[in-house]
mmCIF file of C-alpha atoms in Angstrom:
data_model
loop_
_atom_site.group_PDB
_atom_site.id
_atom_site.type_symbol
_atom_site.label_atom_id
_atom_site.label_comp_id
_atom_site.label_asym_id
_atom_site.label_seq_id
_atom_site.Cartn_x
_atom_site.Cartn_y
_atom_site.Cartn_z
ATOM 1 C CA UNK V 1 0.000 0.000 0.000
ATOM 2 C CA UNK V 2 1.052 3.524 -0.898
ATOM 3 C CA UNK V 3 0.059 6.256 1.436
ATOM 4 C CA UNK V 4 -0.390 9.875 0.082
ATOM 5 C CA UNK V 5 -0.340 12.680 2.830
ATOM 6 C CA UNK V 6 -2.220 15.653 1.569
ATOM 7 C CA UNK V 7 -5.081 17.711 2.708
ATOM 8 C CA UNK V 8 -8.776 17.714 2.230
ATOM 9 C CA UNK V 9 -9.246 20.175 -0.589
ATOM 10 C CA UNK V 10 -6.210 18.474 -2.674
ATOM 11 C CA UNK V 11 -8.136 16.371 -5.265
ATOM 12 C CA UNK V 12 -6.946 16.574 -9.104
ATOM 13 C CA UNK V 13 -3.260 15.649 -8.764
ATOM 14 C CA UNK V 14 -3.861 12.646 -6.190
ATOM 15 C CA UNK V 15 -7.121 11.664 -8.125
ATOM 16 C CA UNK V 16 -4.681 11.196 -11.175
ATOM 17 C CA UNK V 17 -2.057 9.214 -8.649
ATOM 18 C CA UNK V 18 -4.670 6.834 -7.122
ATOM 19 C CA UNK V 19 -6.291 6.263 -10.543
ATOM 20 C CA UNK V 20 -3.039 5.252 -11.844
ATOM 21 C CA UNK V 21 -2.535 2.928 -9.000
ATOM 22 C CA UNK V 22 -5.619 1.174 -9.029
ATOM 23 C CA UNK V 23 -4.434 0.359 -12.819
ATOM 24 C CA UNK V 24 -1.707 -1.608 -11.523
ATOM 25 C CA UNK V 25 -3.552 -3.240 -8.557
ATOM 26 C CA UNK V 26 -1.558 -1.159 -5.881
ATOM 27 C CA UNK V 27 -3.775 -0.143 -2.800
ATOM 28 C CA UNK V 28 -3.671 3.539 -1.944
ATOM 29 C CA UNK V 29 -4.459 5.366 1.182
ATOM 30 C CA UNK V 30 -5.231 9.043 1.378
ATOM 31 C CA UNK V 31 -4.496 10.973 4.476
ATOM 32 C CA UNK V 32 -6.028 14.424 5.191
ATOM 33 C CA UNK V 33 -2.993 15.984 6.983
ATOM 34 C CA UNK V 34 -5.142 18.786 7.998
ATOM 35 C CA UNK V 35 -7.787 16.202 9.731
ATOM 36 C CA UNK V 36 -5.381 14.785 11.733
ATOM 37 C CA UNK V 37 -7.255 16.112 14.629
ATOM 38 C CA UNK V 38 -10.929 15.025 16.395
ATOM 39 C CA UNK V 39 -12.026 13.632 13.140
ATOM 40 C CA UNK V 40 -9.796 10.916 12.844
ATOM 41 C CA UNK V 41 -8.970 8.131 15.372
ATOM 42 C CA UNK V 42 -5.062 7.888 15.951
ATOM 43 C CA UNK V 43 -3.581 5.224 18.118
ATOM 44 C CA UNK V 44 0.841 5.248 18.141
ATOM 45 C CA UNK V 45 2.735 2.181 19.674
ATOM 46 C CA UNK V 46 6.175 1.110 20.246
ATOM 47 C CA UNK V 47 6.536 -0.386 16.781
ATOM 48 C CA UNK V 48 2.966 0.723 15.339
ATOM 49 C CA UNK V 49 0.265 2.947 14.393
ATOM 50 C CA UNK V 50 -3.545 2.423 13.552
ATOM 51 C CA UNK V 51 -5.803 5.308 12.022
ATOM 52 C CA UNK V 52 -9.364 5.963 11.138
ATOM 53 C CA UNK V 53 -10.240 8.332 8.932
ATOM 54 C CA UNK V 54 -12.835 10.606 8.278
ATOM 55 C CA UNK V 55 -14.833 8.439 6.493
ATOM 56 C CA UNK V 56 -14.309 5.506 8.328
ATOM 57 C CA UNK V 57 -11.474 3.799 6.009
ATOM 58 C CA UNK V 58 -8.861 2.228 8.438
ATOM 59 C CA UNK V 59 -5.069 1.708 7.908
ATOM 60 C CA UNK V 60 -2.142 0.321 9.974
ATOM 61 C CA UNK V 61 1.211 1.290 9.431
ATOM 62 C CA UNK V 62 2.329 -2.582 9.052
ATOM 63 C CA UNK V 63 0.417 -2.162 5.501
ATOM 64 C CA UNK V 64 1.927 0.730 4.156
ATOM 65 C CA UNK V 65 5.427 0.195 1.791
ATOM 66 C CA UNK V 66 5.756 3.481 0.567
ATOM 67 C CA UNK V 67 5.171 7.402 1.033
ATOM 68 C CA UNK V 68 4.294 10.233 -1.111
ATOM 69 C CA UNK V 69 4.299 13.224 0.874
ATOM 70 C CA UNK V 70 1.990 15.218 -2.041
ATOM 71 C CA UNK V 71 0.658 18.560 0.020
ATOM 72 C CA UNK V 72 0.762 18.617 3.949
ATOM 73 C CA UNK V 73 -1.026 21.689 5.353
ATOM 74 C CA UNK V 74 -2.345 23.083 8.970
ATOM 75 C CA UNK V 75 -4.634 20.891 11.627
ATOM 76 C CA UNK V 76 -8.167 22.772 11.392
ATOM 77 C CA UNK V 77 -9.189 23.584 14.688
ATOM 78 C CA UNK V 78 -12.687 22.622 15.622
ATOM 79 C CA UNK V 79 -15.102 25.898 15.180
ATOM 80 C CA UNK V 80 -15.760 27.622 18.292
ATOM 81 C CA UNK V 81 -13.406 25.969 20.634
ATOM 82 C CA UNK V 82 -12.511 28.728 23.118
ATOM 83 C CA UNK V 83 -9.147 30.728 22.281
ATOM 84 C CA UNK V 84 -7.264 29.163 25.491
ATOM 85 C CA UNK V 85 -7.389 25.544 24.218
ATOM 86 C CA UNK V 86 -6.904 25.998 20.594
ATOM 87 C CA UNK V 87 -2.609 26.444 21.664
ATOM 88 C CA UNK V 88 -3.301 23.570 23.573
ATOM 89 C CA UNK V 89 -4.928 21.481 20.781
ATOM 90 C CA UNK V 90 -2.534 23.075 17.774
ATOM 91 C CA UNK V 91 0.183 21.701 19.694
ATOM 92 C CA UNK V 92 -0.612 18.172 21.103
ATOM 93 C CA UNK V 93 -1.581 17.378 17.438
ATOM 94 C CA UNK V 94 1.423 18.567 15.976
ATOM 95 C CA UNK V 95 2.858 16.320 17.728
ATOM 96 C CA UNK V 96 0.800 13.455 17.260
ATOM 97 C CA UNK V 97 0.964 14.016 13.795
ATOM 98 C CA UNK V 98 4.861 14.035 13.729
ATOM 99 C CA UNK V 99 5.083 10.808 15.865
ATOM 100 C CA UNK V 100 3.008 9.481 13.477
ATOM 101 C CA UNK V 101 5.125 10.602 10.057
ATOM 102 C CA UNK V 102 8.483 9.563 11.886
ATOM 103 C CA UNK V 103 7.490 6.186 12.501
ATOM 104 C CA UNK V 104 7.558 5.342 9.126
ATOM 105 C CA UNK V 105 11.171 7.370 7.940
ATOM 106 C CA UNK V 106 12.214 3.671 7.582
ATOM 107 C CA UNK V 107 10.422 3.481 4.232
ATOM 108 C CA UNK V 108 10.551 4.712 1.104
ATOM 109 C CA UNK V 109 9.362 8.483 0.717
ATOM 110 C CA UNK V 110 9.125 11.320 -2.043
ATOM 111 C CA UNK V 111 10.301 13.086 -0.548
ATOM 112 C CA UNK V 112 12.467 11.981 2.451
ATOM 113 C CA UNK V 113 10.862 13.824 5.228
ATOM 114 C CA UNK V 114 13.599 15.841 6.507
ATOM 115 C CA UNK V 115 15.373 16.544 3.390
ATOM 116 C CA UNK V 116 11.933 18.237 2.432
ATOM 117 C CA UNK V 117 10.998 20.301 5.197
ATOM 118 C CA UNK V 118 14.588 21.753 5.305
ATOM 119 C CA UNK V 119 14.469 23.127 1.720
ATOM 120 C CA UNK V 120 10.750 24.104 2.124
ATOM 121 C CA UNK V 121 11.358 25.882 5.088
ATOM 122 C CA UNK V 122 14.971 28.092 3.373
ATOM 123 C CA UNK V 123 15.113 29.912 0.527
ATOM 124 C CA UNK V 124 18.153 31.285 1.376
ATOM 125 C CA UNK V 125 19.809 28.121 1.426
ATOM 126 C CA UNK V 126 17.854 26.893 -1.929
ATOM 127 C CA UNK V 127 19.582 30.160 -3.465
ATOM 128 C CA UNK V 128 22.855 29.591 -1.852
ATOM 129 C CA UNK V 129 23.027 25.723 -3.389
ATOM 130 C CA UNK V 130 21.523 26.708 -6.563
ATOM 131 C CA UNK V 131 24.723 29.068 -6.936
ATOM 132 C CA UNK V 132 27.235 26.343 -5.999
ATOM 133 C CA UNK V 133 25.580 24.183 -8.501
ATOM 134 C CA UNK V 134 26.493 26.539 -11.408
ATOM 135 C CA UNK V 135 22.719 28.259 -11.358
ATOM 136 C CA UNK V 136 22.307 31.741 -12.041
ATOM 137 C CA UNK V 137 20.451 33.667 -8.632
ATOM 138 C CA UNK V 138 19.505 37.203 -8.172
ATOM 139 C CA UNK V 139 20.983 39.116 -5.573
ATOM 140 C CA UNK V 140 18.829 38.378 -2.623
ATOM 141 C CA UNK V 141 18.318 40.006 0.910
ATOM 142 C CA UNK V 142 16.153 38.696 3.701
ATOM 143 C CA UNK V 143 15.153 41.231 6.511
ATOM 144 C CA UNK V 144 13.394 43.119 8.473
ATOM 145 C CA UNK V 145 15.760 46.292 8.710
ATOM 146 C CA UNK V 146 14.227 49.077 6.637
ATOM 147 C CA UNK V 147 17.754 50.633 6.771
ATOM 148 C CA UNK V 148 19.275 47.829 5.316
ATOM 149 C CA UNK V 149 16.742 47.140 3.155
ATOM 150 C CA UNK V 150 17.126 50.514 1.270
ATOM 151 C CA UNK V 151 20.784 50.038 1.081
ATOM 152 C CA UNK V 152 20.543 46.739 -0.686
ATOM 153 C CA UNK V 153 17.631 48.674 -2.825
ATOM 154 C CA UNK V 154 19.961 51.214 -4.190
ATOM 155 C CA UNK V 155 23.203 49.125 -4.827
ATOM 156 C CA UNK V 156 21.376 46.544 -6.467
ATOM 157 C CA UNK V 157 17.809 46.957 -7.919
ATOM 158 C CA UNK V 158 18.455 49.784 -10.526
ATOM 159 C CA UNK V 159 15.254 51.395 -9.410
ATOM 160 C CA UNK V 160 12.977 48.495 -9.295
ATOM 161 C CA UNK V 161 12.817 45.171 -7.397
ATOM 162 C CA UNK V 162 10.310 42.479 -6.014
ATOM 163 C CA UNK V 163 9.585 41.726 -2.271
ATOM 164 C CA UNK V 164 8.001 38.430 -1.344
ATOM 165 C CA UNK V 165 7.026 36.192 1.662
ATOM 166 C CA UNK V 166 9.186 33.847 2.876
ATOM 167 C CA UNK V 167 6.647 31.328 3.124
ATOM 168 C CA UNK V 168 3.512 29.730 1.313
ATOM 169 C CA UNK V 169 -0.343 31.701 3.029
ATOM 170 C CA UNK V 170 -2.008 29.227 0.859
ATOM 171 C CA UNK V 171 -1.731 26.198 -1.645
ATOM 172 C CA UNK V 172 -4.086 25.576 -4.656
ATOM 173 C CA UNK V 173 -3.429 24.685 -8.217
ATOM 174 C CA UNK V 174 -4.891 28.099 -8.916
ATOM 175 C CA UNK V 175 -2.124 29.695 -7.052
ATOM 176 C CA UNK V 176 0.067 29.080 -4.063
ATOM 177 C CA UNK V 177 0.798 32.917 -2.501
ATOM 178 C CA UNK V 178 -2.645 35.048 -1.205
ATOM 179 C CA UNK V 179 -0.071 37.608 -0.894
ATOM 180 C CA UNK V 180 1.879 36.903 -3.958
ATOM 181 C CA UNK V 181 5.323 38.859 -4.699
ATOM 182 C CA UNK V 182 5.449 43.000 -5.101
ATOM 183 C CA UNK V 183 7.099 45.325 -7.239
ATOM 184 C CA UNK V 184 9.003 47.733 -4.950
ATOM 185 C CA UNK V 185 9.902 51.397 -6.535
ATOM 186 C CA UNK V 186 11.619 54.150 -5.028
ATOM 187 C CA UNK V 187 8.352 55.778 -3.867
ATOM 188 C CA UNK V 188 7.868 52.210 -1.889
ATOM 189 C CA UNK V 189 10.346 52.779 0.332
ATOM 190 C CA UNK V 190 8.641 55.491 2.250
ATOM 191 C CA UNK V 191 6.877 53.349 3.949
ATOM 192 C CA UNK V 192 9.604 50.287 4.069
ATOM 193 C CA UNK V 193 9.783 50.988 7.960
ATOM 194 C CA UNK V 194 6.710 48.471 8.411
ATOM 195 C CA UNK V 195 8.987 45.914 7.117
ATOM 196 C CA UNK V 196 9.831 45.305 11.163
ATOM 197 C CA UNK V 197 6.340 43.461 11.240
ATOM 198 C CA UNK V 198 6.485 41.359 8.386
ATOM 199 C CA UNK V 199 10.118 40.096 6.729
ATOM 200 C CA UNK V 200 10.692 39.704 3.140
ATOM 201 C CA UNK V 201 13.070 38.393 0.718
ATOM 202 C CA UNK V 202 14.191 41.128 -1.709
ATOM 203 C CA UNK V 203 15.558 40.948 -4.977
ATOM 204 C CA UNK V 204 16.132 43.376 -8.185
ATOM 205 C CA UNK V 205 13.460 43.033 -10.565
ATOM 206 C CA UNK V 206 14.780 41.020 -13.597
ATOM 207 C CA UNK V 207 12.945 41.962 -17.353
ATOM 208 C CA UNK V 208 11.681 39.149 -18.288
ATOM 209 C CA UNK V 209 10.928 37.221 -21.208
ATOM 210 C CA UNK V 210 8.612 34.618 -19.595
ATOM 211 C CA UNK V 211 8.741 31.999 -17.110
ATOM 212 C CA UNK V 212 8.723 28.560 -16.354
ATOM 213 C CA UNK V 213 7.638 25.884 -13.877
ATOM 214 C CA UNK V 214 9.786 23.208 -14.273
ATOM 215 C CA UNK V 215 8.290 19.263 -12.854
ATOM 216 C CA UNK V 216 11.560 17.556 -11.641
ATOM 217 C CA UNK V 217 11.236 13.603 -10.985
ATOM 218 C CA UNK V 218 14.542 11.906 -10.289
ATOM 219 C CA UNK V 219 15.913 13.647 -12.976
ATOM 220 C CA UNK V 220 13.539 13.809 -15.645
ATOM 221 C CA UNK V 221 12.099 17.597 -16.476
ATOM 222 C CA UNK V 222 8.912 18.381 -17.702
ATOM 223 C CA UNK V 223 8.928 22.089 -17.922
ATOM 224 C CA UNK V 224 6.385 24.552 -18.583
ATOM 225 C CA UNK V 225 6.387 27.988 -20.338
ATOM 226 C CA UNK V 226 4.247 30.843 -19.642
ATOM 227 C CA UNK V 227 4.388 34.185 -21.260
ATOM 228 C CA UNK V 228 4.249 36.522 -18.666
ATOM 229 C CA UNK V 229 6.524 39.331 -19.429
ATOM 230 C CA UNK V 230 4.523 42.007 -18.059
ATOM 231 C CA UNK V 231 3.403 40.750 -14.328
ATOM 232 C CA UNK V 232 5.769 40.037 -11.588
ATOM 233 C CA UNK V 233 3.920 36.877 -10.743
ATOM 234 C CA UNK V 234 2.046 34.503 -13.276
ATOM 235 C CA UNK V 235 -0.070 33.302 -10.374
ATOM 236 C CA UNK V 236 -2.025 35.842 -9.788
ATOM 237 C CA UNK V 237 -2.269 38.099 -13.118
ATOM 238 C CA UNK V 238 -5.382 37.910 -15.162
ATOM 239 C CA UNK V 239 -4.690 37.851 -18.147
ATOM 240 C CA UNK V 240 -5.366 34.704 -19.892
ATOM 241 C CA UNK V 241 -1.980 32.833 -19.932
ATOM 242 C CA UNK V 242 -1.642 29.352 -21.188
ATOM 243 C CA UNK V 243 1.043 26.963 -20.892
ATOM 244 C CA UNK V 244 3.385 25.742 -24.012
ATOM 245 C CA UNK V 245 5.690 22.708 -23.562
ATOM 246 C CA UNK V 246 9.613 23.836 -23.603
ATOM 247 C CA UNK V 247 12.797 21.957 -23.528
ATOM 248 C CA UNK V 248 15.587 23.296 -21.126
ATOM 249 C CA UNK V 249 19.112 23.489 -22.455
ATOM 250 C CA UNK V 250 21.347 20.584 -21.149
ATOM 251 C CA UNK V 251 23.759 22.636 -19.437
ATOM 252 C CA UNK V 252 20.567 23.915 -17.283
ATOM 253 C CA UNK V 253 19.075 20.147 -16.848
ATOM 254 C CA UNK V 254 22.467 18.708 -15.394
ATOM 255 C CA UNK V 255 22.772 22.139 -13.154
ATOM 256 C CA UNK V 256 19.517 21.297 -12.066
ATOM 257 C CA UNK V 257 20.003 18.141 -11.178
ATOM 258 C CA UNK V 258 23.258 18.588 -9.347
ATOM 259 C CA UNK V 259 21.612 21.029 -7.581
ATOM 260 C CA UNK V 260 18.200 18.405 -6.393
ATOM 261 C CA UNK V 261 20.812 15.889 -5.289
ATOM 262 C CA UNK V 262 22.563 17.986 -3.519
ATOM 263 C CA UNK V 263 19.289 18.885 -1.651
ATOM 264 C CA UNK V 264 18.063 15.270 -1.240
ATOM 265 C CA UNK V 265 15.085 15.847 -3.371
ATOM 266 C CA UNK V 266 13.492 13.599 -5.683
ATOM 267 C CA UNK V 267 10.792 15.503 -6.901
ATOM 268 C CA UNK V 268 10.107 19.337 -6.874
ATOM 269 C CA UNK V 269 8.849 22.118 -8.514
ATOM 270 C CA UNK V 270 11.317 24.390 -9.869
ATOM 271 C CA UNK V 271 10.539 28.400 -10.463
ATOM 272 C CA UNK V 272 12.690 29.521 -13.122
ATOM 273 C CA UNK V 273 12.363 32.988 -15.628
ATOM 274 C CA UNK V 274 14.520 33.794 -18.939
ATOM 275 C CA UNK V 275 15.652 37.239 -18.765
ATOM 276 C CA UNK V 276 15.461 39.625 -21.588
ATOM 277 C CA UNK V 277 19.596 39.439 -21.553
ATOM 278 C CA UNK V 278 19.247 35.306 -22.396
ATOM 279 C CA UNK V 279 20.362 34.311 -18.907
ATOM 280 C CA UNK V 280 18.066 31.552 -17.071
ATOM 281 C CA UNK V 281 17.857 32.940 -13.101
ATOM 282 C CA UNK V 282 16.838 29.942 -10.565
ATOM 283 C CA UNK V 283 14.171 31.348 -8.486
ATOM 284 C CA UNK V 284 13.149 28.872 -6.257
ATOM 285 C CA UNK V 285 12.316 24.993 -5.772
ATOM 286 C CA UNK V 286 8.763 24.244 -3.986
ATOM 287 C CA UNK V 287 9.007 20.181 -2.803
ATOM 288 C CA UNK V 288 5.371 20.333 -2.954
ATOM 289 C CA UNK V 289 4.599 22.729 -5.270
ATOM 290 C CA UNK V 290 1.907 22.326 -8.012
ATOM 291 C CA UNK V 291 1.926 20.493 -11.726
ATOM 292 C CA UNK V 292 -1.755 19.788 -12.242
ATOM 293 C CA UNK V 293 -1.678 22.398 -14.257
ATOM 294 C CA UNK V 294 0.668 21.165 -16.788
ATOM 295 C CA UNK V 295 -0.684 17.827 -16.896
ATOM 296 C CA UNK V 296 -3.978 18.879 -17.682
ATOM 297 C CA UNK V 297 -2.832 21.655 -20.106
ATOM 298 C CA UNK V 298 0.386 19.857 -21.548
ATOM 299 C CA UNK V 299 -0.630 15.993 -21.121
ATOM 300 C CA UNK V 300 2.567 15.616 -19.553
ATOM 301 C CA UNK V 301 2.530 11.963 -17.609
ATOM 302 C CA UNK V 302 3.449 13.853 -14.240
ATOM 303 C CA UNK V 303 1.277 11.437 -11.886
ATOM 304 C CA UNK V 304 2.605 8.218 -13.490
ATOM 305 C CA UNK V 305 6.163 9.473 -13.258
ATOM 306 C CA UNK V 306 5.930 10.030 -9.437
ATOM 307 C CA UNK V 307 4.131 6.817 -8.696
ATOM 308 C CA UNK V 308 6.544 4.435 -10.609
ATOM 309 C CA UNK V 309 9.401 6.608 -9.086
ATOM 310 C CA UNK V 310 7.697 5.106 -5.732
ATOM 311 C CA UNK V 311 6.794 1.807 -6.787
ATOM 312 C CA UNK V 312 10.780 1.214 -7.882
ATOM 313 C CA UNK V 313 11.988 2.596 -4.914
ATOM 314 C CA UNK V 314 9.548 0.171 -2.804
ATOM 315 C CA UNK V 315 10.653 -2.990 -5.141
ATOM 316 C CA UNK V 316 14.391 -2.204 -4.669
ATOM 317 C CA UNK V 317 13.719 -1.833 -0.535
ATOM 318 C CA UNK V 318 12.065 -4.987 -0.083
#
């Protein structure tokens, strides 16, 4: 059995996984990361675990041979449990939930657990390996220190540059930032102070001639083009962009991979744009980022990659 850990509004990507499954006879098991909470029954062991969904499906860990680690997100909190306990109920299941991933490190995973949440949780070090791995990176700044801030602004940006959250507010196939990345001009910076309240990563703004979202599975690239040009951020323009197949130069395919090996990544979702002077600048790499998109659009075989990734890795461990 293969279980997916995802969340309960995460349906077209893991509907194409399971489907794909149940073509080759391989049981599948879908957990709600965010309803691991009162709505699922959770016993842990010495050596075990035993859960209960939502809709009454049960699964022991003795069952399971492999992970795919697709979308985790927050534990809902019931609605109107009173402010004191919520800490109190955050917390215990945080921890029940991590007891619960640990116990079953011993397997195979996409991706490996820890491996993951490191890169997920530091762009700075994503930019800094990228680098060493013969990627090009914009000049980058992460802070708080409106002084410092407007330094970096003037040496670097040539009078325009993006700011952007650290981390993801939301994730949806539609588009993973509610507050998505910002063009900052010089008249921005009057009011940069505020910046103490809410870090950002900084970086000059690069002309662009479009971008790409780049599928990596144990190094084999299916990459996406979209021609935004205009918009600092594809996800959350409206014009009508669509999405046209494109084939990354070799040179940026075995930087790439260096670069996901390095990480301890097998799969990922790589944020790259072609600059109006030819260059390719690595952006970022999301572990869990979207692809429905370009399997729907693009009929690229993204789901069947990623399970027979898994199902090798599971043959070759037992």
């Amino acid at each position: 059995m293969i279980l997916c850990i995802t969340h309960s509004g995460d349906y077209y990507n893991v509907d194409l996984f399971s489907a794909y499954l149940k073509s080759k006879n391989i049981p599948f098991f879908r957990l709600n990361s965010d309803h691991i909470n009162h709505l699922q029954k959770i016993s842990i062991g010495r050596d075990s675990f035993e859960l209960t969904d939502e809709q009454g499906n049960t699964v022991s860990s003795s069952d399971i041979k492999g992970v795919w680690n697709r979308k985790a997100w927050t534990i809902t909190v019931p609605e109107n449990m009173d402010e004191d306990y919520q800490r109190i109920f955050i917390n215990e299941y945080n921890c029940l939930r991590y007891n619960l991933i640990t116990s079953l490190e011993h397997l195979p995973w996409i991706n490996p657990y820890e491996a993951e949440k490191k890169i997920d949780g530091n762009k700075i070090y994503q930019l800094r390996t990228a680098r060493k791995n013969q990627l090009r990176v914009p000049e980058t700044l992460f802070s708080n220190d409106a002084e410092k801030i407007t330094s970096f602004f003037y040496r670097h940006c040539n009078g325009k540059a993006v700011a952007k959250l650290h981390g993801v507010m939301s994730k949806s196939m539609a588009g993973e930032h509610m507050l998505s990345t910002m063009i900052i001009e010089e008249g921005s910076l009057e009011s940069i102070e505020d910046i103490a309240y809410c870090p950002m990563i900084f970086q000059p703004y690069i002309e662009k001639s479009y971008e790409l979202r780049i599928v990596y599975v144990d190094g084999v690239f299916f990459t996406g083009k979209i021609n935004n040009s205009e918009n600092a951020d594809w996800r959350i323009a409206n014009s009508n962009y669509s999405w046209s197949a494109y084939e990354l130069p070799e040179h940026i395919c075995l930087n790439l991979i260096a670069m996901m090996q390095e990480m301890g990544l097998c799969l990922g979702a790589i944020d790259m744009i072609r600059g109006k002077d030819g260059n390719y600048y690595f952006l970022e790499v999301n572990p869990q980022g979207e692809w429905g998109m370009l399997q729907k659009e693009l009929n690229f075989p993204i789901a069947e990659t990623i399970a027979d990734y898994l199902i090798k890795r599971i043959n070759f461990h037992e």
